Tab-separated table of C-alpha atoms in Angstrom:
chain	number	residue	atom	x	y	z
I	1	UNK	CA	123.534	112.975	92.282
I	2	UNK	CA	126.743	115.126	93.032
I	3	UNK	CA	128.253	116.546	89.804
I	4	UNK	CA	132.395	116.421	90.078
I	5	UNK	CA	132.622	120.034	90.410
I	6	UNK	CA	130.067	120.313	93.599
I	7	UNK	CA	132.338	117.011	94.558
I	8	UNK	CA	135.524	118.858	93.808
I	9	UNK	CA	134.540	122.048	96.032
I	10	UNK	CA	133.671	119.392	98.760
I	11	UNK	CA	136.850	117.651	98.882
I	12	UNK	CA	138.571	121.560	99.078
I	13	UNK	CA	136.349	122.158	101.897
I	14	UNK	CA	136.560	118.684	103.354
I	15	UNK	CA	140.615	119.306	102.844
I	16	UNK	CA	141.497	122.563	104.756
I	17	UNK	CA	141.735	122.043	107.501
I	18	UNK	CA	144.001	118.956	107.937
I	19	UNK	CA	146.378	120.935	105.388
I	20	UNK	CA	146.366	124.003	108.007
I	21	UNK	CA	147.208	120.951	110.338
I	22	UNK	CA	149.709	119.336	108.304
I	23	UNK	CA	152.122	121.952	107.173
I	24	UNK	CA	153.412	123.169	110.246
I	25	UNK	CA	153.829	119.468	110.758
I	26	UNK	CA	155.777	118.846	107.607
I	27	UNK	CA	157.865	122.203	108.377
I	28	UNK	CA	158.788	120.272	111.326
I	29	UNK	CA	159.798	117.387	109.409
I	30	UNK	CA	162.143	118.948	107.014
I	31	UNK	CA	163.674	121.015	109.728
I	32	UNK	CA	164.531	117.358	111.571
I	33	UNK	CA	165.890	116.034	108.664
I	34	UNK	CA	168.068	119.052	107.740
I	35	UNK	CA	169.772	118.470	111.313
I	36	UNK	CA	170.626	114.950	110.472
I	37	UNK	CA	172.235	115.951	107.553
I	38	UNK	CA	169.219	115.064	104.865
I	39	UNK	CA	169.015	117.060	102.098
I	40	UNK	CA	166.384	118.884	100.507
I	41	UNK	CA	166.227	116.427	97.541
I	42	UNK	CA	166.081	113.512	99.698
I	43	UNK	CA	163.873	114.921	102.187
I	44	UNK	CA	160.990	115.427	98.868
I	45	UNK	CA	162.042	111.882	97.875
I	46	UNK	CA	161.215	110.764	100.937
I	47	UNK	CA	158.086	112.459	101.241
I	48	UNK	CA	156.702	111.731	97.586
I	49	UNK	CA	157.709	108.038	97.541
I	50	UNK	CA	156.735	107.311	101.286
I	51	UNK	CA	154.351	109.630	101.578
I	52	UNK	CA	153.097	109.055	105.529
I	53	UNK	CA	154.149	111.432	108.031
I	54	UNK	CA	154.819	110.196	111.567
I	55	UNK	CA	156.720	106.996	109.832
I	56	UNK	CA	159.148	109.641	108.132
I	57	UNK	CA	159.234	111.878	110.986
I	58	UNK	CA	160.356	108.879	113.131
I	59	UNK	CA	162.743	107.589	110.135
I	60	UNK	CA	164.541	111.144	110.700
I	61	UNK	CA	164.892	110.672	114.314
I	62	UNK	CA	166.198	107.153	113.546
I	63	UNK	CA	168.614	108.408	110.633
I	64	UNK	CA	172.595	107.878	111.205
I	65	UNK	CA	175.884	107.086	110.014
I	66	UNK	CA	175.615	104.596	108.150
I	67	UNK	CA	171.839	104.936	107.323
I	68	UNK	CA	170.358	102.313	109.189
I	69	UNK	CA	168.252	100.680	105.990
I	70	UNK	CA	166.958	97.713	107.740
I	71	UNK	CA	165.671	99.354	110.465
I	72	UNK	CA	164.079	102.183	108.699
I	73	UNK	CA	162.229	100.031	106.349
I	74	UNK	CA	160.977	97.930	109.269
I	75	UNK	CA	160.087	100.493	111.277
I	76	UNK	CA	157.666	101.850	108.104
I	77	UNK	CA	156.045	98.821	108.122
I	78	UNK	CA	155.281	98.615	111.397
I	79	UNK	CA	154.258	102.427	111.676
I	80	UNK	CA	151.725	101.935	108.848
I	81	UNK	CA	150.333	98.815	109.467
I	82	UNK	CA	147.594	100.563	110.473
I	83	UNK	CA	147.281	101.408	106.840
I	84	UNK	CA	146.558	97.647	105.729
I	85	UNK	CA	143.280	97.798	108.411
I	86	UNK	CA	142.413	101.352	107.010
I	87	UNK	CA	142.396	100.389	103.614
I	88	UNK	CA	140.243	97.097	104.240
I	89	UNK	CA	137.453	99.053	105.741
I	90	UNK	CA	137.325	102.076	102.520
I	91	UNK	CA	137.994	98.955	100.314
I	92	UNK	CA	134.304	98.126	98.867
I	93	UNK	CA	133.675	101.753	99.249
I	94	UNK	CA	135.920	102.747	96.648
I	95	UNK	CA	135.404	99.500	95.063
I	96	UNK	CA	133.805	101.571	91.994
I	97	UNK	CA	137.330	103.281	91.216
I	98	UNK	CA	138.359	100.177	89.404
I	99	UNK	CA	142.418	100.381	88.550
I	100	UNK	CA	142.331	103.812	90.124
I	101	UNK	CA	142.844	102.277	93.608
I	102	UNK	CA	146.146	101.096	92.932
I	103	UNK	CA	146.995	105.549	93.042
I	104	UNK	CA	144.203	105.763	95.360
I	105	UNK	CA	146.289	103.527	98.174
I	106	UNK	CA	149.356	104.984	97.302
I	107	UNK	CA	147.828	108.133	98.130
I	108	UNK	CA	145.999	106.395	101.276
I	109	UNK	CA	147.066	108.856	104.973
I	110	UNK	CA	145.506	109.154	108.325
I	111	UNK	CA	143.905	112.103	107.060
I	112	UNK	CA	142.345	111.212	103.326
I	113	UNK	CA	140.972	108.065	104.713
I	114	UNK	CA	139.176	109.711	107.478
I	115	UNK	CA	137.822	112.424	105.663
I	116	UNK	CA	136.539	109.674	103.022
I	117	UNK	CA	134.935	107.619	105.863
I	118	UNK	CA	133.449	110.437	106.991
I	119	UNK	CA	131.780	111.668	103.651
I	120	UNK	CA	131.167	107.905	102.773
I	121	UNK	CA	128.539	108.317	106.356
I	122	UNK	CA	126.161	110.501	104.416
I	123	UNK	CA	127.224	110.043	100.408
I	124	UNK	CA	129.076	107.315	98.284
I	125	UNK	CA	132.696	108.100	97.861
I	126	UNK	CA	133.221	109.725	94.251
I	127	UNK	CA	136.331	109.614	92.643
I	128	UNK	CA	136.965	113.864	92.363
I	129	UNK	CA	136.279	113.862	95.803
I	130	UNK	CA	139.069	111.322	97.013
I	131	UNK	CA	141.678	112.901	94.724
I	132	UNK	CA	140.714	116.543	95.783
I	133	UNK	CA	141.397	115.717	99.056
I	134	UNK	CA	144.338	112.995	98.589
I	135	UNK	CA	146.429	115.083	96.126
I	136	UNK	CA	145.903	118.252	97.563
I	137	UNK	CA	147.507	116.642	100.765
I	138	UNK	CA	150.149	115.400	98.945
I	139	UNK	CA	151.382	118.582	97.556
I	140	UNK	CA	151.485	120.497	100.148
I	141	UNK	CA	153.213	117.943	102.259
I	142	UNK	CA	155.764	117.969	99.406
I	143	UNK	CA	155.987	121.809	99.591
I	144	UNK	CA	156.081	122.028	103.212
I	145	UNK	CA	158.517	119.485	103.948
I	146	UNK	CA	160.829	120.576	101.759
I	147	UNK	CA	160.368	124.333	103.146
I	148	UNK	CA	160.863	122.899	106.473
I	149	UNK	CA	164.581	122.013	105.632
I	150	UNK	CA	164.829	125.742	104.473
I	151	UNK	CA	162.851	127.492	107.002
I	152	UNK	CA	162.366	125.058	109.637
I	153	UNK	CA	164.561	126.556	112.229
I	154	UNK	CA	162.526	129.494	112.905
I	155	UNK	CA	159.421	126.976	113.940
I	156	UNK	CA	161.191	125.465	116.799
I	157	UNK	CA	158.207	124.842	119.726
I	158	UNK	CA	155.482	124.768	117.554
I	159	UNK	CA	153.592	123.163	120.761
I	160	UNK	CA	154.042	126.906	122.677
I	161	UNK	CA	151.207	127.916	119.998
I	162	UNK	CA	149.010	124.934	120.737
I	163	UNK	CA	149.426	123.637	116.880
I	164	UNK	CA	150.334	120.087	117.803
I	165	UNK	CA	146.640	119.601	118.896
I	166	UNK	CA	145.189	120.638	115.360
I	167	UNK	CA	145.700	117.268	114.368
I	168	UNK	CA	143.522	115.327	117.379
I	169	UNK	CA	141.263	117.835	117.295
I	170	UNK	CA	140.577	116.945	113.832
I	171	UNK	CA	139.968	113.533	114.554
I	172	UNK	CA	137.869	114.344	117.401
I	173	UNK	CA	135.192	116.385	115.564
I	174	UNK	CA	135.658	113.300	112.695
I	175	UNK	CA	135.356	110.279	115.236
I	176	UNK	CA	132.113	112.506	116.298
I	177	UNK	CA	130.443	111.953	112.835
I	178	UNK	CA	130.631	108.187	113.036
I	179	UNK	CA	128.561	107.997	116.243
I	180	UNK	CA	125.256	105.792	115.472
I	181	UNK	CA	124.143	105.652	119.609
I	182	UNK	CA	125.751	104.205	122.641
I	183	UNK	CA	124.371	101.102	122.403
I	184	UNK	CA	126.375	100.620	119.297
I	185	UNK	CA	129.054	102.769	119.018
I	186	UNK	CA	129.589	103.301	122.642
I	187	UNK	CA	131.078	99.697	123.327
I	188	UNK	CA	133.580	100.491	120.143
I	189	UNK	CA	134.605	103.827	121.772
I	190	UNK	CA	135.135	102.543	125.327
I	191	UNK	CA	137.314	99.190	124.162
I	192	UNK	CA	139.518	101.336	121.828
I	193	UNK	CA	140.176	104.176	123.721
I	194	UNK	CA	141.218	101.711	127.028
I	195	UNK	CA	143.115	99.632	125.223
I	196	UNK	CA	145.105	102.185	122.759
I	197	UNK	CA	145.621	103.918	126.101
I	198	UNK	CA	147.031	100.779	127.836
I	199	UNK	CA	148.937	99.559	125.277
I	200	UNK	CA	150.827	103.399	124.519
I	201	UNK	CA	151.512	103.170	128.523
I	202	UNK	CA	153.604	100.137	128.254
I	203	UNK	CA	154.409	99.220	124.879
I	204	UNK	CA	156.542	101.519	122.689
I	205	UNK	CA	155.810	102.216	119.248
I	206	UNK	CA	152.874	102.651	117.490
I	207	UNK	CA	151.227	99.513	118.347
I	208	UNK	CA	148.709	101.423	120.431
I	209	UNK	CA	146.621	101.909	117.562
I	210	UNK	CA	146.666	98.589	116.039
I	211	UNK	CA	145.422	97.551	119.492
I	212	UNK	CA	142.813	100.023	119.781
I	213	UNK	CA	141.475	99.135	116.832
I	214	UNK	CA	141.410	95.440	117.274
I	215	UNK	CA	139.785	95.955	120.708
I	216	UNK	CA	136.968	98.628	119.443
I	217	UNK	CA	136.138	95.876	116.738
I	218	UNK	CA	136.232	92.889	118.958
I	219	UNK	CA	133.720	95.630	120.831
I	220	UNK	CA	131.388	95.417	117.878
I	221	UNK	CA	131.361	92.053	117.228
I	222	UNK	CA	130.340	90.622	120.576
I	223	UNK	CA	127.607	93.257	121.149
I	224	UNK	CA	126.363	93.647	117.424
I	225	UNK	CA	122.692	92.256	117.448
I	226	UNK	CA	122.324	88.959	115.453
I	227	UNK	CA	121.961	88.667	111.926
I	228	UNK	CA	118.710	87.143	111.866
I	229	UNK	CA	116.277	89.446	113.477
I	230	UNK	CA	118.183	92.780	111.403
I	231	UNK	CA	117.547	91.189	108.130
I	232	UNK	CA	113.735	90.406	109.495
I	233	UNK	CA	113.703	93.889	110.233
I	234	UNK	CA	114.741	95.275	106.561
I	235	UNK	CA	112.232	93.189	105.474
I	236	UNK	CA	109.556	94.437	107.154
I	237	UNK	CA	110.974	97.847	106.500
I	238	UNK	CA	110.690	97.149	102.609
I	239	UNK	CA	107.361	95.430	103.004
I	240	UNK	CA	105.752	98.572	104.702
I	241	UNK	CA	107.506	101.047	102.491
V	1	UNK	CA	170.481	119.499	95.937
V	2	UNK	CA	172.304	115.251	96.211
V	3	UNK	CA	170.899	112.513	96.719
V	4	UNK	CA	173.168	109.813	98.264
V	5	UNK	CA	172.598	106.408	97.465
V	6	UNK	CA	172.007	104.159	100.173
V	7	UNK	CA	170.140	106.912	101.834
V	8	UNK	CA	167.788	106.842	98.270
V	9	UNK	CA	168.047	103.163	99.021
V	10	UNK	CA	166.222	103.431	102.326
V	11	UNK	CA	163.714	105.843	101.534
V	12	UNK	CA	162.649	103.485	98.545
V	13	UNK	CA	162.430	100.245	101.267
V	14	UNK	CA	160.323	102.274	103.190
V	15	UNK	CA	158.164	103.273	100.463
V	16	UNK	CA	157.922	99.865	99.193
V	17	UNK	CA	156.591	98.596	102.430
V	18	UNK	CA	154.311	101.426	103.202
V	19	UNK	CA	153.323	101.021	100.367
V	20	UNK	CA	152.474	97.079	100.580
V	21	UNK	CA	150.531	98.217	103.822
V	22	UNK	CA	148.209	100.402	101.818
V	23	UNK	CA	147.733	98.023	98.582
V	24	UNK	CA	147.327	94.997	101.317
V	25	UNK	CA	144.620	96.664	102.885
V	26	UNK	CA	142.333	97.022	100.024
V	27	UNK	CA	143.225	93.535	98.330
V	28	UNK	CA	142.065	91.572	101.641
V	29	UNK	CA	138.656	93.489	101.548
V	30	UNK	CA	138.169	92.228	97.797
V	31	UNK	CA	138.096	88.462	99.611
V	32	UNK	CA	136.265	88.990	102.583
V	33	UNK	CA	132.556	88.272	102.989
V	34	UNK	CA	129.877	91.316	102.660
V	35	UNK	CA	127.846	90.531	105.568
V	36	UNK	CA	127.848	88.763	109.452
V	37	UNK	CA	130.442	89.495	111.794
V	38	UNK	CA	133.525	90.475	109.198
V	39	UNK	CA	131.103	93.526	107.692
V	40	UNK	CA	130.852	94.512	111.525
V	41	UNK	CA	134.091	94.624	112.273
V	42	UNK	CA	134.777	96.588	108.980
V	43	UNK	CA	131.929	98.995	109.742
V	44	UNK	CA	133.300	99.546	113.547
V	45	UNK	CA	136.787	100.460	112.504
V	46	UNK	CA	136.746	104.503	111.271
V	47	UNK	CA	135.731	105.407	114.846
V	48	UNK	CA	137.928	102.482	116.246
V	49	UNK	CA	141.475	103.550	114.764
V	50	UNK	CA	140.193	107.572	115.030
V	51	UNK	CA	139.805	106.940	118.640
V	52	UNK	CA	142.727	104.512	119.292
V	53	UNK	CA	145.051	107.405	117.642
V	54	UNK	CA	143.131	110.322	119.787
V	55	UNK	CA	143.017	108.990	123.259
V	56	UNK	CA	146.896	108.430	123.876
V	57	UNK	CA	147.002	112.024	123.292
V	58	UNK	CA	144.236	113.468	125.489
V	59	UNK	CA	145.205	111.361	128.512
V	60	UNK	CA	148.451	113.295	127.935
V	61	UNK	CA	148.127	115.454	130.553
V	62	UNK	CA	145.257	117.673	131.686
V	63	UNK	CA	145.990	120.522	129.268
V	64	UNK	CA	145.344	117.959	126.536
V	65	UNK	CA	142.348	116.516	128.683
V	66	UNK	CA	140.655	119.732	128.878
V	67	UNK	CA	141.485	120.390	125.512
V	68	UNK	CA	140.079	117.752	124.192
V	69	UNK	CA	137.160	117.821	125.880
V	70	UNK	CA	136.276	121.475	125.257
V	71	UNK	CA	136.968	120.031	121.374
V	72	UNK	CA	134.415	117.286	121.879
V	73	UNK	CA	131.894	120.025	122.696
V	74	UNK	CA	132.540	122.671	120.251
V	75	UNK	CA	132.672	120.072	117.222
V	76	UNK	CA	129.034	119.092	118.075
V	77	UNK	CA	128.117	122.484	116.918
V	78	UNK	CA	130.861	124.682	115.072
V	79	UNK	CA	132.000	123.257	111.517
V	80	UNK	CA	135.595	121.396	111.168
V	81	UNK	CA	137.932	124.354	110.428
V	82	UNK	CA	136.454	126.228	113.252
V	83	UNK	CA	136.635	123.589	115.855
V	84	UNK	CA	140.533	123.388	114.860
V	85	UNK	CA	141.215	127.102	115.183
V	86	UNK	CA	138.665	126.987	118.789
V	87	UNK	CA	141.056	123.720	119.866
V	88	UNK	CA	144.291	125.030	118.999
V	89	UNK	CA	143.576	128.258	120.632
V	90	UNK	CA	142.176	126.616	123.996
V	91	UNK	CA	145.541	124.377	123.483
V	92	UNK	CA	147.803	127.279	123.201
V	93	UNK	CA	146.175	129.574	126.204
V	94	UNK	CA	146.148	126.233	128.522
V	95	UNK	CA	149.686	126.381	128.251
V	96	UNK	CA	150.354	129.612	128.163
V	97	UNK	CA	148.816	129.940	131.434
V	98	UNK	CA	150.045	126.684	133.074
V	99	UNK	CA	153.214	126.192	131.405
């Protein structure tokens, strides 16, 4: 058993380093938006009530005169679709948060979810951790972005200091921790990573992850072993134990 | 320090719906069986969606490629934050470089 604080120093340590990703990202942001004319109040009410970073960092490439509202709020739902498929897979292991989910998705990014995945490989899910990491992400994008539309102009090639690969990087050494042997995993890995790779080449959008995703499942399910002979096995497990 | 209206008015649709996509997410789980094929597909979608969103990326270009691959490597021994800094760095020198 975890106590909260041990799960609250977790979820700091869990957190840093997709905040030392994030906030040059969200500098970004608010420097975008202060070129299309967004100000600093709008740019944190964009980024408290949306709250999901390459959707509003899209939205400010998008943004004209007259706002295009119909195409912004479309394009957010299509951006974080992935969300809903996200969401469905932490779902029953946050299931113990009771009304607390409804915050819990608000607060649901890229980055909370896979750090939550990842601890939920070796430990359930406690609620300190989830909102260590998920609020502490959330203020400092707030901070950030809204520094961006202040400072943002002296951060113009961020990419010249290699910081645009923090974030796969991340997600490399996470997508790592989820590995369970190639006869298993490997089939998921191979089907995602072809099709998200396919689809980015001749689709445009962010459909290529939807479509990875689909594919890497699809992977799973035709070359999971039947249901039958595992629950045998757990049986025999428990009758041996 | 203004907000103007209809741009307030767009930032709430999109919240609304990005918000729906988060909310929808967890509701459909609530309904959906806790074993056969459905729990496989749920259990084979962190690494799924982690790799979907990574692999666009690496096949970038071969200063990604390499990148990434040094990343891969390092991350099976050095902790998070110090795979970052190591793939940032090998990023930045790449281009530095080659660039």
């Amino acid at each position: 058993m975890t106590t909260p604080f041990a799960d609250f120093r977790a979820g700091l340590i869990a957190v840093f380093p997709t905040v030392a990703a994030a906030v040059p990202f969200a500098l970004i942001l608010g420097q975008q938006a202060t070129e299309k004319g967004l100000t600093p109040a709008e740019m944190l009410a964009m980024s408290s009530i949306v709250f999901a970073g390459s959707s509003q960092l899209i939205a400010v490439g998008l943004w004209s005169t007259p706002t295009p509202v119909a195409a912004l709020a479309l394009m957010a739902l299509l951006v974080n679709l992935r969300h809903t498929l996200m969401g469905a897979s932490l779902s029953g292991k946050i299931a113990h948060f009771g009304r607390w989910r409804y915050l819990a998705a608000f607060l649901l990014t890229d980055e909370s979810w896979a750090l939550s995945e990842r601890r939920a490989v070796d430990r359930p899910i406690s609620r300190t951790f989830y909102f260590t990491v998920a609020l502490t992400m959330f203020v400092f994008w707030q901070v950030a972005s809204v520094l961006g539309t202040v400072f943002g102009a002296y951060l113009k090639h961020p990419e010249a200091f290699g910081l645009d690969f923090a974030f796969p990087a991340i997600f490399i050494a996470l997508a790592l921790g989820f590995w369970k042997g190639a006869r298993r995993t490997g089939p998921v890995l191979v089907a995602s990573a072809v099709a998200a790779v396919a689809v980015h080449a001749t689709v445009p959008g962010a459909w290529y992850v939807i479509a990875g995703a689909l594919a890497g499942i699809a992977a799973a399910v035709i070359t999971a072993p039947r249901e039958a002979p595992a629950e045998t096995l757990d049986s025999l497990g428990e009758a041996t134990r | 320090m203004t907000i103007d209206p209809v741009n307030f008015a767009a930032i709430l649709a999109m919240g609304v719906l990005t918000y729906m996509t988060r909310i929808l997410g967890f509701l459909i789980a609530d309904r959906l069986p806790k074993s056969g094929p459905v729990r496989v597909a749920l259990d084979a979608l962190p690494p799924a969606v982690l790799v979907a969103v990574i692999a666009p990326i690496v096949m970038s270009g071969p200063i990604e490629a390499v990148a990434g691959l040094a990343v891969l490597v390092l991350a099976l021994r050095l902790p998070l934050i110090a795979t970052v800094v190591a793939g940032v760095a090998t990023a930045a020198l790449l281009r530095l470089a080659f660039l």
